[in-house]
């Protein structure tokens, strides 16, 4: 009887996961129709619905399990046996790790697990789940020997859209000329074939045909970007540089909607093309955020277990008033823990901070906001903490962090990729690199504003610099939607106020922002500040911000492509 119950429980869990997967695919497949019809409002609705779907299905499945198991649902022995039964059921699946993660979510949610529970969970900390998986074979293959124009014509024929291609002959000619130029630039690395994943990738207002060019020496990425306008679909860019494709799959971007029959093989293919991209980020950007979290956890704690001398230290940069931040010294992640109390002048509560991070998680990050993953009930070896950061966590984050024997329990935190704080970067970098970062900082503020995001706190310490030199905002406690702000000029002082401090005579209401004051707090050398003002001086003018607000209210859309101008097609 018990074995039958456990088998039925495992079958129920697998069935529930497959139902989740089907509903996930239903939402994902709508992306093509949204793109064709240019239903941009519902693109965001679908993105949020797909993110929410996982928790909805977990709650539904827990209810079904409780009905099936009744009192036995509290038995860890039953859960352990159910796990073993599920292991057998999923073994034939290529994406077998997905239902395992789904099961772990169920057990952790039910038992409120701290750390990991080896007796009832799938762990796999000692191996790579994608090991042994071949990269995607379900590809369109095109021989370059047929001529690039013929290849590009076949490519567009293999990816039809209901609204058709606008001026398809021009698209074919532009793609083939640009591809030809890129191939000639590679010299001896001329490709003999192009392979593309059969399913198009959709995100926001673009579609992407993603694949690789095969050469005698290996492969390099090929991505064709498409846009949809009133006249139909047209090709906008061809991206073949690894760093540019890596930006497309960045942790600063929203998740793709791509209806893949299997995912792990596509992750393996992409990892081969993007060697600096961790597989957990590839899972995440393909929309499998929970699997991305699982892989991130596995890789981190495998690293900590294999490197007993690894130290968890305070992250570089100024100490935050809202977050305590620690990091493994030799591993590129940071852990952000909300403090119990916030120092003046912060006047927000924990719940408001969590809401800011929730907003970013569901928002279009346009390449300027870090994807912060929320983790609960993590356990770290106490011996690996540097004493000063442990004292800070236990003293100032006691509602969240506590000791549990020889371990430190972190009940709630946000995990992000570690970036170099910009205020440190501009001091350390070569002059040209520091200047480029400063100018990109100004562009990042404009990009965020045009997507209806105001960072709130524009201090350089709240921005980080990526490996590629991009300025990314990562401190969300004061972030808000732009349309909630009131941008004001500093009024002219009355004669009796001229000798008094500004804060004594300037009336400030909630939501008021004075852009003229931003330059006072940059804390950079004069030549960097002057260059920023020359290139992006409008961000210090309330009139510019009001103009952006008016445009957003009219429904204006600022196109911020996730690739540089150099990737755009060569037109006739």
Coordinates of C-alpha atoms in Angstrom, one line a residue:
X1 CA 0.0 0.0 0.0
X2 CA 2.8 2.5 1.0
X3 CA 4.7 1.8 -2.2
X4 CA 1.6 2.4 -4.3
X5 CA 1.0 5.7 -2.5
X6 CA 4.6 6.8 -3.1
X7 CA 4.4 5.8 -6.8
X8 CA 1.1 7.7 -7.1
X9 CA 2.6 10.8 -5.4
X10 CA 5.6 10.7 -7.8
X11 CA 3.3 10.3 -10.8
X12 CA 1.1 13.2 -9.5
X13 CA 4.2 15.5 -9.2
X14 CA 5.4 14.6 -12.7
X15 CA 2.0 15.1 -14.1
X16 CA 1.8 18.5 -12.3
X17 CA 5.1 19.5 -13.7
X18 CA 4.1 18.5 -17.2
X19 CA 0.9 20.6 -16.8
X20 CA 3.0 23.5 -15.7
X21 CA 5.3 23.0 -18.6
X22 CA 2.4 22.9 -21.0
X23 CA 0.9 26.1 -19.6
X24 CA 4.3 27.7 -19.7
X25 CA 4.5 26.8 -23.4
X26 CA 1.0 28.1 -24.1
X27 CA 2.0 31.6 -22.8
X28 CA 5.4 31.4 -24.6
X29 CA 3.8 30.5 -28.0
X30 CA 1.7 33.6 -27.8
X31 CA 4.8 35.7 -28.3
X32 CA 4.9 35.1 -32.0
X33 CA 1.3 36.3 -32.4
X34 CA 2.0 39.3 -30.2
X35 CA 5.0 40.2 -32.4
X36 CA 3.0 39.8 -35.6
X37 CA 0.1 41.9 -34.3
X38 CA 2.4 44.3 -32.4
X39 CA 0.4 43.8 -29.3
X40 CA 3.2 45.3 -27.1
X41 CA 1.0 45.9 -24.1
X42 CA 0.2 42.2 -23.9
X43 CA 3.8 41.2 -24.3
X44 CA 4.4 42.5 -20.8
X45 CA 1.2 41.0 -19.5
X46 CA 2.3 37.6 -20.8
X47 CA 5.9 38.0 -19.4
X48 CA 4.4 38.7 -15.9
X49 CA 1.9 35.9 -16.2
X50 CA 4.6 33.4 -17.1
X51 CA 6.8 34.5 -14.1
X52 CA 3.8 34.1 -11.8
X53 CA 2.8 30.7 -13.2
X54 CA 5.4 28.7 -11.3
X55 CA 4.1 29.6 -7.8
X56 CA 0.5 29.1 -8.9
X57 CA 1.3 25.6 -10.0
X58 CA 3.3 24.8 -6.8
X59 CA 0.4 25.9 -4.7
X60 CA -2.0 23.8 -6.8
X61 CA 0.2 20.7 -6.6
X62 CA 0.7 21.0 -2.8
X63 CA -3.1 20.9 -2.5
X64 CA -3.3 17.8 -4.6
X65 CA -0.6 16.1 -2.7
X66 CA -2.3 16.8 0.7
X67 CA -5.5 15.3 -0.7
X68 CA -3.6 12.2 -1.9
X69 CA -1.3 11.6 1.0
X70 CA -3.6 12.9 3.8
X71 CA -1.6 12.6 7.1
X72 CA 1.3 10.9 5.4
X73 CA 2.1 14.2 3.7
X74 CA 4.0 15.1 6.9
X75 CA 6.2 11.9 6.7
X76 CA 9.8 12.6 5.5
X77 CA 10.1 8.9 4.8
X78 CA 7.2 9.1 2.3
X79 CA 8.8 12.2 0.7
X80 CA 12.1 10.4 0.4
X81 CA 10.5 7.4 -1.2
X82 CA 8.5 9.7 -3.5
X83 CA 11.7 11.4 -4.6
X84 CA 13.3 8.0 -5.5
X85 CA 10.2 7.0 -7.5
X86 CA 10.3 10.4 -9.3
X87 CA 14.0 9.8 -10.1
X88 CA 13.1 6.7 -12.0
X89 CA 10.2 8.3 -13.8
X90 CA 12.2 11.3 -15.1
X91 CA 15.4 9.5 -16.0
X92 CA 14.4 9.1 -19.8
X93 CA 13.8 12.9 -20.1
X94 CA 16.4 15.2 -21.5
X95 CA 15.2 18.0 -19.2
X96 CA 15.0 15.7 -16.2
X97 CA 16.4 18.4 -13.9
X98 CA 13.2 20.5 -14.4
X99 CA 10.8 18.1 -12.6
X100 CA 13.5 17.5 -9.9
X101 CA 13.6 21.3 -9.2
X102 CA 9.8 21.4 -9.2
X103 CA 9.8 18.6 -6.6
X104 CA 12.4 20.4 -4.5
X105 CA 10.2 23.5 -4.6
X106 CA 7.3 21.5 -3.3
X107 CA 9.3 19.9 -0.4
X108 CA 11.0 23.2 0.6
X109 CA 7.7 25.0 0.5
X110 CA 6.0 22.3 2.6
X111 CA 8.7 21.7 5.2
X112 CA 10.1 25.3 5.3
X113 CA 13.5 23.8 4.8
X114 CA 16.6 25.7 6.0
X115 CA 19.6 25.1 3.8
X116 CA 19.2 21.7 2.1
X117 CA 17.5 18.5 3.2
X118 CA 19.6 15.7 1.8
X119 CA 17.2 13.1 3.1
X120 CA 14.3 14.3 0.9
X121 CA 15.7 16.6 -1.9
X122 CA 17.6 16.2 -5.1
X123 CA 21.0 17.7 -4.6
X124 CA 23.5 16.9 -7.4
X125 CA 26.2 19.2 -5.9
X126 CA 29.0 16.9 -7.0
X127 CA 28.2 16.9 -10.7
X128 CA 27.2 19.0 -13.7
X129 CA 23.6 18.2 -14.7
X130 CA 24.3 19.1 -18.4
X131 CA 27.3 16.7 -18.6
X132 CA 26.8 14.2 -21.3
X133 CA 24.1 16.2 -23.0
X134 CA 24.8 16.9 -26.7
X135 CA 24.0 20.4 -28.0
X136 CA 20.9 20.9 -30.0
X137 CA 20.4 18.8 -33.1
X138 CA 16.9 20.1 -34.0
X139 CA 18.4 22.8 -36.2
X140 CA 17.9 24.3 -39.7
X141 CA 21.2 23.7 -41.6
X142 CA 22.2 25.8 -44.6
X143 CA 25.3 25.2 -46.8
X144 CA 27.2 28.4 -47.4
X145 CA 28.3 26.9 -50.7
X146 CA 24.9 27.5 -52.0
X147 CA 25.6 31.3 -52.0
X148 CA 24.7 33.6 -49.2
X149 CA 21.7 35.2 -51.0
X150 CA 20.2 31.7 -51.5
X151 CA 20.9 30.8 -47.9
X152 CA 19.2 34.0 -46.6
X153 CA 16.2 33.4 -48.8
X154 CA 15.9 29.9 -47.4
X155 CA 16.3 31.3 -43.8
X156 CA 13.4 33.7 -44.1
X157 CA 11.3 31.1 -45.8
X158 CA 11.9 28.8 -42.8
X159 CA 10.7 31.5 -40.3
X160 CA 7.4 32.8 -41.8
X161 CA 5.2 35.4 -40.1
X162 CA 1.5 36.0 -40.5
X163 CA 2.1 39.7 -41.4
X164 CA 4.8 38.7 -43.9
X165 CA 8.2 40.3 -44.5
X166 CA 8.3 43.9 -45.6
X167 CA 10.4 44.2 -48.8
X168 CA 11.7 40.7 -48.5
X169 CA 14.1 41.0 -51.4
X170 CA 15.7 44.0 -49.6
X171 CA 15.9 42.0 -46.3
X172 CA 17.6 39.1 -48.1
X173 CA 20.1 41.4 -49.8
X174 CA 20.9 43.3 -46.6
X175 CA 21.4 40.1 -44.5
X176 CA 23.5 38.4 -47.1
X177 CA 25.7 41.5 -47.7
X178 CA 26.2 42.0 -43.9
X179 CA 26.9 38.3 -43.3
X180 CA 29.4 38.3 -46.2
X181 CA 31.2 41.3 -44.8
X182 CA 31.4 39.7 -41.3
X183 CA 32.7 36.4 -42.8
X184 CA 35.4 38.2 -44.9
X185 CA 36.5 39.9 -41.7
X186 CA 37.2 36.5 -40.1
X187 CA 39.8 35.7 -42.8
X188 CA 40.7 32.0 -42.6
X189 CA 37.8 31.3 -40.4
X190 CA 35.3 31.3 -43.3
X191 CA 32.2 29.2 -42.5
X192 CA 31.0 26.3 -44.6
X193 CA 27.5 26.1 -43.0
X194 CA 25.1 28.0 -40.9
X195 CA 22.8 26.3 -38.3
X196 CA 19.8 28.0 -36.7
X197 CA 17.6 26.9 -33.8
X198 CA 14.2 26.1 -35.4
X199 CA 12.3 28.2 -32.9
X200 CA 12.5 32.0 -33.0
X201 CA 13.4 33.8 -29.8
X202 CA 11.0 36.7 -28.8
X203 CA 11.6 39.5 -26.3
X204 CA 9.8 42.8 -26.0
X205 CA 9.5 44.2 -29.6
X206 CA 12.0 42.0 -31.3
X207 CA 12.4 38.4 -32.6
X208 CA 15.8 36.7 -33.0
X209 CA 16.9 33.8 -35.2
X210 CA 19.7 32.3 -33.1
X211 CA 22.4 29.8 -34.2
X212 CA 26.0 29.5 -35.3
X213 CA 28.3 29.5 -38.3
X214 CA 30.4 26.3 -38.6
X215 CA 34.1 26.6 -39.7
X216 CA 37.0 24.2 -39.9
X217 CA 38.2 25.6 -36.6
X218 CA 34.9 25.5 -34.7
X219 CA 31.9 27.8 -34.6
X220 CA 30.9 31.4 -34.0
X221 CA 27.5 32.8 -33.1
X222 CA 25.0 34.1 -35.7
X223 CA 21.9 36.0 -34.6
X224 CA 19.5 37.8 -37.0
X225 CA 17.4 40.4 -35.3
X226 CA 13.9 41.1 -36.6
X227 CA 11.4 43.9 -35.9
X228 CA 7.7 44.2 -36.7
X229 CA 6.2 47.4 -38.0
X230 CA 3.1 48.5 -39.8
X231 CA 4.5 47.2 -43.2
X232 CA 5.5 43.8 -41.8
X233 CA 8.6 42.1 -40.4
X234 CA 12.0 43.3 -41.5
X235 CA 15.5 42.4 -40.6
X236 CA 17.3 44.9 -38.4
X237 CA 20.7 43.5 -37.4
X238 CA 23.1 40.6 -37.8
X239 CA 25.1 39.9 -34.7
X240 CA 28.2 37.7 -34.9
X241 CA 30.6 39.0 -32.2
X242 CA 30.6 36.9 -29.1
X243 CA 30.6 39.9 -26.7
X244 CA 27.5 41.4 -28.5
X245 CA 25.6 38.1 -28.5
X246 CA 26.6 37.8 -24.8
X247 CA 24.9 41.1 -24.2
X248 CA 21.8 39.8 -25.8
X249 CA 21.7 36.9 -23.3
X250 CA 22.8 39.2 -20.4
X251 CA 21.7 39.0 -16.8
X252 CA 20.6 42.6 -17.3
X253 CA 17.9 41.6 -19.8
X254 CA 14.4 40.3 -19.5
X255 CA 13.7 36.6 -20.3
X256 CA 13.2 35.3 -23.8
X257 CA 10.0 33.7 -24.9
X258 CA 11.1 30.8 -27.0
X259 CA 9.0 27.6 -27.2
X260 CA 11.7 24.9 -27.2
X261 CA 10.8 21.2 -27.2
X262 CA 13.9 20.7 -24.9
X263 CA 16.0 23.3 -23.1
X264 CA 19.2 21.6 -21.8
X265 CA 20.5 20.9 -25.3
X266 CA 20.0 24.5 -26.3
X267 CA 21.8 25.6 -23.2
X268 CA 24.7 23.4 -24.1
X269 CA 24.8 24.9 -27.6
X270 CA 24.7 28.4 -26.3
X271 CA 27.3 27.7 -23.7
X272 CA 29.6 26.5 -26.4
X273 CA 29.2 29.8 -28.3
X274 CA 29.3 32.1 -25.2
X275 CA 32.2 30.7 -23.1
X276 CA 32.0 33.4 -20.4
X277 CA 28.3 32.9 -19.8
X278 CA 27.4 30.6 -16.8
X279 CA 24.8 28.0 -17.6
X280 CA 22.6 29.2 -14.8
X281 CA 22.3 32.5 -16.6
X282 CA 21.4 30.8 -19.8
X283 CA 18.7 28.8 -18.2
X284 CA 17.3 32.0 -16.6
X285 CA 17.4 34.2 -19.7
X286 CA 15.5 31.4 -21.6
X287 CA 12.7 31.9 -19.1
X288 CA 13.6 29.0 -16.8
X289 CA 14.3 31.1 -13.8
X290 CA 13.8 28.4 -11.2
X291 CA 16.2 26.1 -12.9
X292 CA 18.6 29.0 -13.2
X293 CA 18.4 29.5 -9.4
X294 CA 18.9 25.7 -8.8
X295 CA 22.1 25.8 -11.0
X296 CA 23.3 28.9 -9.3
X297 CA 22.9 27.3 -5.9
X298 CA 24.7 24.1 -7.0
X299 CA 27.6 25.9 -8.6
X300 CA 28.1 28.2 -5.6
X301 CA 28.0 25.6 -2.9
X302 CA 30.1 23.2 -4.9
X303 CA 32.6 26.0 -5.1
X304 CA 32.4 26.6 -1.3
X305 CA 32.7 22.9 -0.5
X306 CA 35.7 22.4 -2.8
X307 CA 37.5 25.5 -1.6
X308 CA 37.4 25.3 2.2
X309 CA 39.7 28.3 2.4
X310 CA 37.2 30.5 0.5
X311 CA 36.2 33.6 2.6
X312 CA 32.9 35.3 2.7
X313 CA 33.7 39.0 3.0
X314 CA 32.1 42.4 2.9
X315 CA 31.5 43.4 -0.7
X316 CA 33.7 46.2 -2.1
X317 CA 32.2 49.6 -2.1
X318 CA 30.5 51.9 0.4
X319 CA 28.5 50.3 3.1
X320 CA 24.8 50.6 2.2
X321 CA 22.2 52.1 4.6
X322 CA 19.5 49.5 3.5
X323 CA 21.5 46.4 2.6
X324 CA 24.4 44.5 4.1
X325 CA 26.3 42.9 1.2
X326 CA 28.7 40.0 1.4
X327 CA 30.4 38.0 -1.3
X328 CA 32.7 35.0 -1.7
X329 CA 36.1 36.5 -2.3
X330 CA 36.8 34.4 -5.4
X331 CA 33.3 33.8 -6.8
X332 CA 31.4 36.5 -8.8
X333 CA 28.2 36.8 -6.8
X334 CA 27.0 39.1 -4.1
X335 CA 24.4 38.4 -1.4
X336 CA 22.3 41.4 -0.3
X337 CA 20.5 41.2 3.1
X338 CA 18.0 43.8 4.2
X339 CA 19.0 45.5 7.5
X340 CA 16.6 45.5 10.4
X341 CA 16.7 49.3 10.6
X342 CA 17.7 51.9 8.1
X343 CA 19.8 54.9 8.9
X344 CA 18.6 58.5 8.3
X345 CA 17.5 59.8 5.8
X346 CA 16.1 56.5 4.6
X347 CA 12.4 56.5 5.5
X348 CA 11.2 53.3 3.8
X349 CA 10.3 49.9 5.4
X350 CA 11.4 46.4 4.5
X351 CA 8.2 45.6 2.6
X352 CA 8.8 48.6 0.3
X353 CA 12.3 47.4 -0.4
X354 CA 11.0 44.0 -1.3
X355 CA 8.4 45.6 -3.6
X356 CA 11.1 47.5 -5.5
X357 CA 13.0 44.2 -6.2
X358 CA 9.7 42.5 -7.2
X359 CA 9.1 45.3 -9.6
X360 CA 12.5 44.9 -11.3
X361 CA 12.1 41.2 -11.5
X362 CA 8.9 41.6 -13.6
X363 CA 10.0 44.7 -15.5
X364 CA 11.8 45.1 -18.8
X365 CA 15.4 45.6 -17.6
X366 CA 16.6 47.0 -21.0
X367 CA 20.2 46.0 -20.3
X368 CA 20.6 48.5 -17.4
X369 CA 19.2 46.6 -14.3
X370 CA 20.7 43.6 -12.7
X371 CA 18.5 40.5 -12.4
X372 CA 18.3 40.0 -8.6
X373 CA 17.2 36.5 -7.7
X374 CA 15.4 36.0 -4.4
X375 CA 16.7 33.2 -2.1
X376 CA 15.4 32.0 1.2
X377 CA 16.8 29.8 4.0
X378 CA 20.4 29.6 2.8
X379 CA 23.0 28.0 5.2
X380 CA 26.7 28.9 5.0
X381 CA 29.6 27.4 7.0
X382 CA 30.3 29.8 9.8
X383 CA 34.1 29.2 9.5
X384 CA 34.1 30.7 6.0
X385 CA 32.8 34.1 7.1
X386 CA 35.2 36.9 7.8
X387 CA 34.5 38.0 11.4
X388 CA 33.7 41.7 10.6
X389 CA 30.9 40.9 8.1
X390 CA 29.5 38.1 10.3
X391 CA 29.3 40.6 13.2
X392 CA 27.6 43.1 11.0
X393 CA 25.0 40.5 9.7
X394 CA 24.2 39.2 13.2
X395 CA 24.1 42.6 14.7
X396 CA 22.2 44.6 12.0
X397 CA 20.3 41.9 10.2
X398 CA 19.2 39.8 13.1
X399 CA 15.7 39.4 11.8
X400 CA 17.1 37.6 8.8
X401 CA 20.5 36.2 9.8
X402 CA 21.2 33.9 12.8
X403 CA 23.6 31.2 13.9
X404 CA 22.6 27.6 13.8
X405 CA 25.5 25.6 15.3
X406 CA 28.4 25.8 13.0
X407 CA 26.4 27.4 10.3
X408 CA 25.0 30.8 9.5
X409 CA 21.3 30.8 8.4
X410 CA 20.3 33.5 6.0
X411 CA 16.5 33.4 5.8
X412 CA 16.1 35.9 3.0
X413 CA 18.5 37.6 0.5
X414 CA 18.9 38.8 -3.0
X415 CA 21.7 37.3 -5.1
X416 CA 23.2 39.2 -8.0
X417 CA 26.2 39.0 -10.3
X418 CA 29.1 40.9 -8.8
X419 CA 30.0 44.1 -10.6
X420 CA 32.7 46.6 -9.8
X421 CA 31.1 49.6 -8.1
X422 CA 31.4 52.5 -10.4
X423 CA 32.7 54.9 -7.8
X424 CA 35.7 52.6 -7.4
X425 CA 36.0 51.8 -11.1
X426 CA 36.5 55.4 -12.2
X427 CA 39.4 55.8 -9.7
X428 CA 41.1 52.6 -10.7
X429 CA 40.6 52.3 -14.5
X430 CA 42.8 53.7 -17.2
X431 CA 41.7 57.3 -18.1
X432 CA 40.0 56.3 -21.4
X433 CA 38.1 53.4 -19.7
X434 CA 37.0 55.7 -16.9
X435 CA 35.8 58.3 -19.4
X436 CA 33.8 55.7 -21.4
X437 CA 32.2 54.4 -18.2
X438 CA 31.2 57.9 -17.2
X439 CA 29.6 58.6 -20.5
X440 CA 27.8 55.3 -20.5
X441 CA 26.6 56.1 -17.0
X442 CA 24.8 59.1 -18.5
X443 CA 23.4 56.9 -21.3
X444 CA 22.1 54.4 -18.8
X445 CA 20.2 57.1 -16.9
X446 CA 18.6 58.1 -20.2
X447 CA 17.8 54.5 -21.1
X448 CA 16.1 53.9 -17.8
X449 CA 14.2 57.2 -18.0
X450 CA 12.8 56.3 -21.4
X451 CA 11.6 53.0 -20.1
X452 CA 9.7 54.8 -17.2
X453 CA 12.3 54.0 -14.5
X454 CA 13.9 56.6 -12.2
X455 CA 16.8 55.1 -10.2
X456 CA 16.0 57.5 -7.3
X457 CA 19.6 57.6 -6.1
X458 CA 22.1 58.5 -8.9
X459 CA 25.2 58.2 -6.8
X460 CA 28.0 56.3 -8.6
X461 CA 28.2 53.8 -5.8
X462 CA 24.8 52.5 -6.9
X463 CA 26.0 51.6 -10.3
X464 CA 28.4 48.8 -11.3
X465 CA 30.6 48.3 -14.4
X466 CA 30.4 45.0 -16.3
X467 CA 33.3 43.1 -17.9
X468 CA 32.4 44.9 -21.1
X469 CA 32.4 48.3 -19.5
X470 CA 28.7 49.0 -19.3
X471 CA 27.1 51.0 -16.5
X472 CA 24.4 49.0 -14.7
X473 CA 22.2 50.1 -11.9
X474 CA 21.9 47.6 -9.0
X475 CA 20.6 49.4 -5.9
X476 CA 16.8 49.3 -6.0
X477 CA 15.7 50.6 -2.6
X478 CA 14.8 54.1 -4.0
X479 CA 13.9 53.0 -7.5
X480 CA 10.5 54.1 -8.8
X481 CA 8.4 54.6 -11.9
X482 CA 9.2 57.9 -13.6
X483 CA 5.6 58.9 -13.7
X484 CA 5.4 59.0 -9.9
X485 CA 8.1 61.7 -9.7
X486 CA 7.7 65.5 -9.8
X487 CA 10.8 67.1 -11.5
X488 CA 11.4 70.7 -10.3
X489 CA 13.8 73.4 -11.0
X490 CA 15.4 75.0 -7.9
X491 CA 13.5 78.2 -7.4
X492 CA 15.4 81.5 -7.3
X493 CA 16.3 82.4 -3.7
X494 CA 14.7 85.4 -2.1
X495 CA 17.1 88.0 -0.9
X496 CA 16.7 87.0 2.8
X497 CA 17.4 83.3 1.9
X498 CA 20.6 83.8 0.0
X499 CA 22.8 83.3 3.1
X500 CA 20.8 80.4 4.5
X501 CA 21.5 76.7 3.6
X502 CA 19.3 75.5 0.7
X503 CA 17.5 72.8 2.8
X504 CA 16.3 75.5 5.2
X505 CA 14.3 77.5 2.7
X506 CA 13.5 75.0 -0.1
X507 CA 10.1 73.3 0.3
X508 CA 10.3 69.7 -0.7
X509 CA 7.3 67.4 -1.1
X510 CA 7.3 63.6 -1.4
X511 CA 8.2 62.7 -5.0
X512 CA 10.0 65.9 -5.7
X513 CA 13.3 65.6 -7.6
X514 CA 15.7 68.4 -8.4
X515 CA 18.0 67.3 -11.2
X516 CA 20.1 70.4 -11.0
X517 CA 21.5 69.0 -7.7
X518 CA 22.7 65.8 -9.2
X519 CA 26.2 67.0 -10.2
X520 CA 27.0 68.0 -6.6
X521 CA 27.1 64.4 -5.5
X522 CA 29.0 62.7 -8.4
X523 CA 32.3 62.8 -6.5
X524 CA 34.4 62.4 -9.6
X525 CA 37.3 64.5 -11.0
X526 CA 36.3 67.7 -12.8
X527 CA 37.2 66.5 -16.3
X528 CA 34.9 63.5 -15.9
X529 CA 32.0 65.6 -14.6
X530 CA 32.5 68.1 -17.4
X531 CA 32.5 65.4 -20.1
X532 CA 29.3 64.0 -18.6
X533 CA 27.6 67.4 -18.6
X534 CA 28.7 68.1 -22.2
X535 CA 27.4 64.7 -23.5
X536 CA 24.4 64.2 -21.3
X537 CA 23.7 67.6 -19.7
X538 CA 20.0 67.3 -20.2
X539 CA 19.7 64.7 -17.3
X540 CA 20.5 67.6 -15.0
X541 CA 17.5 69.7 -16.3
X542 CA 14.0 69.2 -15.0
X543 CA 12.6 70.3 -18.3
X544 CA 14.1 67.2 -20.0
X545 CA 12.7 64.9 -17.5
X546 CA 9.3 66.4 -17.8
X547 CA 9.5 66.0 -21.6
X548 CA 10.3 62.3 -21.1
X549 CA 7.2 62.0 -18.8
X550 CA 5.0 63.7 -21.4
X551 CA 6.2 61.3 -24.1
X552 CA 5.5 58.3 -21.9
X553 CA 2.1 59.6 -21.2
X554 CA 1.4 59.9 -24.9
X555 CA 2.5 56.3 -25.4
X556 CA 5.8 57.2 -27.1
X557 CA 8.2 54.4 -27.3
X558 CA 12.0 54.8 -27.2
X559 CA 13.6 52.0 -29.1
X560 CA 16.7 50.8 -27.1
X561 CA 18.1 47.9 -29.1
X562 CA 20.1 45.3 -27.2
X563 CA 23.0 45.5 -29.7
X564 CA 25.2 48.4 -30.9
X565 CA 24.7 50.4 -34.1
X566 CA 27.6 48.5 -35.6
X567 CA 25.5 45.4 -35.7
X568 CA 22.8 47.0 -37.8
X569 CA 22.3 45.8 -41.4
X570 CA 24.0 47.5 -44.3
X571 CA 21.2 49.0 -46.3
X572 CA 21.1 49.7 -50.0

